[in-house]
Amino acid sequence: MNNEYLIKKVIKNIKNNEKYLIAYSGGMDSSALLQILIDLNKLYLKKISFRAIHINHNLNINSNIWVKHCYLFCKKRNIKLIIKNIYIKKKKNIEKKARNLRYKCFKETIINNEILLLAHHLQDQCETFLLALKRGSGPKGLSCMPFKRKLNKNYLIRPFLSINKKYIKKYIFENKIKYIIDNSNYNIKFDRNYIRIKILPLIIKKWPNFYISILKSTILYSNQEKIINNIINKKILIYQNKKKALFINYLKKEKKKKCFLIIKNWINKFNFKTPSYKIIKNIWYEIILSNKNSKPKLNTKLYKIIRYSKYLYLLPIKYNIKKTIIKLNKKNILIFNNFFKLSINKIEGFILKAPNKKTKINIRFILKGKYKILGKIHLLNEKKIWKEFGIPPWLRNKVPLLYYDDKLISAVGFFITNYGKIKYGDKIIYINIIK
């Protein structure tokens, strides 16, 4: 095998006229990937545009020297380099926190239609598999790192994922590419390093094809997970209402194990990490199977699960009003809280009577008293109004209430009062709710 083996493996995943952002640590793997992209433009006349991003973790005494190395490497090759600094205050779970901050930087830096390239290879995948096995992971965890996945509206690709590290080393040494050596990679107090240095050499000595076997297993688990998710997600679409709450009576009809999968995937759809088996079990026994008259709930650090009106709801913990704007500005989008944004539009939206120039306009959030609601016969108090429009208790003090001269005109997006009734000759405005 020569240099062309590695290049040809990458060529399959790199297309003309596409834009790429390469995660460039300065180490052997990312240096090889970056140089290959340069080679593709020079040797294979690929018309690709790419930038590099270096994350300075500020954990190593040599971190600033590494920044300089990456800067000079890219400058010499006329590659645009973005340098980001991250700082990890707590000493526990350093690897996990560093990873989360790295991906935050990637998401902030990547532009439209740009693809993030990471230089993870076959051995990295094998280490990830053994770590997942150690944690007792299921099919999702044992699927390990995907070759391609969504990153917000963009994509992330790992072109080296099926490639043995020895070919990357060969490419680096044959092309005399200088790279950074991070001594922390030899510290076996970290689980990944322990697996790489102490465990894998013994396994490979006994079973030389172990890496390939692991790769096959990750693909099988990944395919299995996709099939299961497809079935379960179809169930979720049937079982949830417009507010993405699950109908409890449908859940009760499912077998317990299947219901557990539905709950797991449902929580994942809110972009929270996969809940533990203990959390899912508690949701099943303490909420879904609880007495009809009880008001059960389960709290985690990031969200809470409650039962309301025969439905299972997930509520983020941060349900407080962050910002309240009193004056309505007709030109800007107004952010009132975590749930609602309003913008005034002249074309479409929730139709309301336009205020006069001298009208005092303000927004409030707590509804009190009785009101005549358009379309309703009797005066209704606040509790009956919210119930009538299906607003659950945790949202009732989050809905923007629009007042003209201290008279309630509308709970924007939900109802209009008698004071807000549009008469012949009145000017109108359109207010959009952005949730």
Coordinates of N, CA, C and O in Angstrom, one line a residue, residues 209-299:
N209 N -7.4 -9.7 13.7 CA -8.5 -9.1 13.0 C -9.6 -8.5 13.9 O -10.7 -8.3 13.5
F210 N -9.2 -8.3 15.2 CA -10.2 -7.8 16.1 C -10.8 -6.5 15.7 O -12.0 -6.3 15.9
Y211 N -10.0 -5.6 15.2 CA -10.5 -4.3 14.8 C -11.6 -4.4 13.7 O -12.6 -3.7 13.8
I212 N -11.4 -5.3 12.8 CA -12.4 -5.5 11.7 C -13.6 -6.1 12.3 O -14.8 -5.7 11.9
S213 N -13.5 -7.0 13.2 CA -14.7 -7.6 13.9 C -15.5 -6.6 14.6 O -16.7 -6.6 14.6
I214 N -14.8 -5.7 15.3 CA -15.5 -4.6 16.0 C -16.2 -3.7 15.0 O -17.4 -3.3 15.3
L215 N -15.6 -3.4 13.9 CA -16.2 -2.5 12.9 C -17.5 -3.1 12.4 O -18.5 -2.5 12.3
K216 N -17.5 -4.4 12.1 CA -18.6 -5.2 11.7 C -19.8 -5.1 12.7 O -20.9 -4.9 12.4
S217 N -19.4 -5.3 14.0 CA -20.4 -5.2 15.1 C -21.0 -3.9 15.2 O -22.2 -3.8 15.4
T218 N -20.2 -2.8 15.1 CA -20.8 -1.4 15.2 C -21.8 -1.2 14.0 O -22.8 -0.5 14.3
I219 N -21.5 -1.7 12.9 CA -22.4 -1.5 11.7 C -23.7 -2.3 11.9 O -24.8 -1.8 11.7
L220 N -23.5 -3.5 12.5 CA -24.7 -4.3 12.7 C -25.6 -3.7 13.8 O -26.9 -3.6 13.6
Y221 N -25.0 -3.2 14.9 CA -25.7 -2.5 15.9 C -26.4 -1.2 15.4 O -27.5 -0.9 15.7
S222 N -25.7 -0.5 14.6 CA -26.2 0.7 14.0 C -27.4 0.5 13.1 O -28.4 1.2 13.2
N223 N -27.3 -0.6 12.3 CA -28.5 -0.9 11.4 C -29.7 -1.4 12.2 O -30.8 -1.0 11.9
Q224 N -29.4 -2.1 13.3 CA -30.5 -2.6 14.2 C -31.1 -1.4 14.8 O -32.4 -1.3 14.9
E225 N -30.3 -0.5 15.3 CA -30.9 0.7 16.0 C -31.7 1.5 15.1 O -32.8 2.1 15.5
K226 N -31.3 1.7 13.8 CA -32.1 2.5 12.8 C -33.5 1.8 12.6 O -34.5 2.5 12.5
I227 N -33.5 0.5 12.4 CA -34.7 -0.2 12.2 C -35.7 -0.1 13.4 O -36.9 0.2 13.2
I228 N -35.1 -0.3 14.6 CA -36.0 -0.1 15.8 C -36.5 1.3 16.0 O -37.7 1.5 16.2
N229 N -35.6 2.3 15.7 CA -36.0 3.7 15.9 C -37.1 4.1 14.9 O -38.0 4.8 15.2
N230 N -37.0 3.5 13.7 CA -38.0 3.8 12.7 C -39.4 3.3 13.1 O -40.4 4.0 13.0
I231 N -39.4 2.1 13.7 CA -40.7 1.6 14.2 C -41.2 2.4 15.4 O -42.4 2.7 15.4
I232 N -40.3 2.6 16.3 CA -40.7 3.3 17.5 C -41.2 4.8 17.2 O -42.2 5.3 17.8
N233 N -40.5 5.5 16.3 CA -40.8 6.9 16.0 C -42.1 7.0 15.3 O -42.8 8.0 15.5
K234 N -42.5 6.0 14.6 CA -43.8 6.0 13.9 C -44.9 5.9 15.0 O -46.0 6.5 14.9
K235 N -44.6 5.1 16.1 CA -45.6 5.0 17.2 C -45.7 6.3 17.9 O -46.8 6.7 18.3
I236 N -44.6 7.0 18.1 CA -44.6 8.3 18.8 C -45.5 9.3 18.0 O -46.2 10.1 18.6
L237 N -45.3 9.3 16.7 CA -46.1 10.2 15.9 C -47.6 10.0 16.1 O -48.4 10.9 16.1
I238 N -48.0 8.7 16.2 CA -49.4 8.4 16.4 C -49.9 8.7 17.8 O -51.0 9.2 18.0
Y239 N -49.0 8.5 18.8 CA -49.4 8.6 20.2 C -49.3 10.1 20.8 O -49.9 10.3 21.8
Q240 N -48.6 11.0 20.1 CA -48.4 12.3 20.7 C -49.5 13.3 20.1 O -49.9 13.1 19.0
N241 N -49.8 14.3 20.9 CA -50.6 15.4 20.4 C -49.8 16.5 19.8 O -48.6 16.4 19.6
K242 N -50.5 17.6 19.4 CA -49.8 18.8 18.8 C -48.7 19.4 19.7 O -47.8 20.0 19.2
K243 N -48.8 19.2 21.0 CA -47.9 19.7 22.0 C -46.8 18.7 22.3 O -46.0 18.9 23.2
K244 N -46.7 17.6 21.5 CA -45.7 16.6 21.7 C -45.8 15.8 23.0 O -44.8 15.3 23.5
A245 N -47.0 15.8 23.5 CA -47.3 15.0 24.8 C -47.8 13.7 24.4 O -48.6 13.6 23.4
L246 N -47.5 12.6 25.1 CA -47.9 11.3 24.8 C -49.2 10.9 25.5 O -49.3 11.1 26.7
F247 N -50.1 10.3 24.7 CA -51.4 9.9 25.3 C -51.2 8.6 26.1 O -50.8 7.6 25.6
I248 N -51.4 8.7 27.4 CA -51.1 7.7 28.4 C -51.9 6.4 28.1 O -51.3 5.3 28.3
N249 N -53.1 6.5 27.7 CA -53.9 5.3 27.5 C -53.3 4.4 26.4 O -53.4 3.2 26.4
Y250 N -52.7 5.0 25.4 CA -52.0 4.3 24.3 C -50.8 3.6 24.9 O -50.5 2.4 24.5
L251 N -50.1 4.3 25.7 CA -48.8 3.7 26.3 C -49.2 2.5 27.1 O -48.4 1.5 27.1
K252 N -50.2 2.5 27.9 CA -50.6 1.4 28.7 C -50.9 0.1 28.0 O -50.8 -1.0 28.5
K253 N -51.4 0.3 26.7 CA -51.8 -0.8 25.9 C -50.5 -1.5 25.3 O -50.6 -2.7 24.8
E254 N -49.4 -0.9 25.3 CA -48.2 -1.5 24.8 C -47.5 -2.4 25.8 O -47.7 -2.2 27.0
K255 N -46.8 -3.3 25.3 CA -46.0 -4.2 26.3 C -44.9 -3.3 26.9 O -44.4 -2.3 26.3
K256 N -44.6 -3.6 28.2 CA -43.7 -2.7 29.0 C -42.4 -2.4 28.3 O -42.0 -1.3 28.2
K257 N -41.8 -3.4 27.7 CA -40.4 -3.2 27.1 C -40.5 -2.3 25.9 O -39.7 -1.5 25.7
K258 N -41.6 -2.4 25.1 CA -41.8 -1.6 24.0 C -42.1 -0.1 24.4 O -41.6 0.8 23.8
C259 N -42.9 0.0 25.5 CA -43.2 1.3 26.0 C -42.0 2.0 26.5 O -41.8 3.2 26.3
F260 N -41.1 1.2 27.1 CA -39.8 1.8 27.6 C -39.1 2.4 26.4 O -38.5 3.5 26.5
L261 N -39.0 1.7 25.3 CA -38.4 2.3 24.1 C -39.0 3.5 23.6 O -38.4 4.5 23.1
I262 N -40.4 3.6 23.6 CA -41.1 4.7 23.2 C -40.8 5.9 24.0 O -40.5 7.0 23.5
I263 N -40.7 5.7 25.3 CA -40.4 6.8 26.3 C -39.0 7.3 26.0 O -38.7 8.5 26.0
K264 N -38.0 6.4 25.8 CA -36.6 6.7 25.6 C -36.5 7.6 24.3 O -35.9 8.7 24.4
N265 N -37.1 7.2 23.2 CA -37.0 7.9 22.0 C -37.7 9.2 22.0 O -37.3 10.2 21.5
W266 N -38.8 9.3 22.8 CA -39.6 10.5 22.9 C -38.8 11.5 23.7 O -38.7 12.7 23.2
I267 N -38.1 11.2 24.7 CA -37.2 12.1 25.4 C -36.1 12.6 24.6 O -35.7 13.7 24.6
N268 N -35.5 11.6 23.8 CA -34.4 12.0 22.9 C -34.8 13.1 21.8 O -34.0 13.9 21.4
K269 N -36.1 13.0 21.5 CA -36.6 14.0 20.5 C -36.6 15.4 21.0 O -36.7 16.4 20.2
F270 N -36.5 15.6 22.3 CA -36.4 16.9 22.9 C -34.9 17.4 23.0 O -34.6 18.4 23.7
N271 N -34.0 16.6 22.4 CA -32.6 16.9 22.4 C -32.0 16.7 23.7 O -31.0 17.4 24.0
F272 N -32.5 15.9 24.6 CA -31.9 15.5 25.8 C -31.2 14.2 25.7 O -31.6 13.4 24.8
K273 N -30.2 14.0 26.4 CA -29.4 12.7 26.3 C -30.3 11.5 26.7 O -31.3 11.7 27.4
T274 N -30.0 10.4 26.2 CA -30.8 9.2 26.5 C -30.9 8.9 28.0 O -29.9 8.9 28.7
P275 N -32.2 8.8 28.5 CA -32.4 8.6 29.9 C -31.9 7.2 30.4 O -31.9 6.3 29.6
S276 N -31.6 7.1 31.6 CA -31.2 5.8 32.2 C -32.4 4.9 32.3 O -33.5 5.4 32.3
Y277 N -32.1 3.6 32.4 CA -33.2 2.7 32.6 C -34.0 3.0 33.9 O -35.2 2.8 33.9
K278 N -33.3 3.5 34.9 CA -34.0 3.8 36.1 C -35.0 4.9 36.0 O -36.1 4.8 36.5
I279 N -34.6 5.9 35.2 CA -35.6 7.0 34.9 C -36.8 6.5 34.2 O -37.9 6.9 34.5
I280 N -36.6 5.7 33.1 CA -37.7 5.2 32.3 C -38.6 4.4 33.2 O -39.8 4.4 33.1
K281 N -38.0 3.5 34.0 CA -38.7 2.6 34.9 C -39.6 3.5 35.9 O -40.8 3.1 36.1
N282 N -39.0 4.5 36.4 CA -39.8 5.4 37.3 C -41.0 6.1 36.6 O -42.0 6.3 37.2
I283 N -40.7 6.5 35.4 CA -41.8 7.1 34.6 C -43.0 6.2 34.4 O -44.1 6.5 34.5
W284 N -42.6 4.9 34.1 CA -43.6 3.9 33.9 C -44.5 3.6 35.1 O -45.7 3.7 35.1
Y285 N -43.8 3.3 36.3 CA -44.5 2.9 37.5 C -45.1 4.1 38.3 O -46.2 4.0 38.8
E286 N -44.3 5.2 38.3 CA -44.7 6.3 39.2 C -45.6 7.3 38.5 O -46.4 8.1 39.2
I287 N -45.6 7.4 37.2 CA -46.4 8.4 36.5 C -47.5 7.7 35.6 O -48.7 7.9 35.8
I288 N -47.1 6.8 34.7 CA -48.0 6.2 33.8 C -49.0 5.3 34.5 O -50.2 5.3 34.2
L289 N -48.5 4.5 35.4 CA -49.4 3.6 36.2 C -49.9 4.1 37.5 O -50.6 3.3 38.2
S290 N -49.7 5.4 37.8 CA -50.2 5.9 39.0 C -51.7 6.2 39.1 O -52.4 6.1 38.0
N291 N -52.2 6.4 40.2 CA -53.6 6.7 40.4 C -54.1 7.9 39.6 O -53.4 8.9 39.5
K292 N -55.3 7.8 39.0 CA -55.8 8.8 38.1 C -55.9 10.2 38.8 O -55.8 11.2 38.2
N293 N -56.2 10.1 40.1 CA -56.4 11.4 40.9 C -55.1 12.0 41.4 O -55.2 13.1 41.9
S294 N -54.0 11.3 41.3 CA -52.8 11.9 41.7 C -52.2 12.8 40.7 O -52.6 12.8 39.6
K295 N -51.2 13.6 41.1 CA -50.5 14.5 40.2 C -49.0 14.2 40.3 O -48.2 14.9 40.8
P296 N -48.6 13.0 39.7 CA -47.2 12.6 39.7 C -46.3 13.4 38.8 O -46.7 13.9 37.8
K297 N -45.1 13.4 39.2 CA -44.0 14.1 38.4 C -42.7 13.5 38.7 O -42.5 12.9 39.8
L298 N -41.8 13.6 37.8 CA -40.4 13.1 38.0 C -39.4 14.2 37.6 O -39.6 14.7 36.5
N299 N -38.6 14.5 38.5 CA -37.6 15.6 38.2 C -36.2 15.1 37.9 O -35.7 14.2 38.6

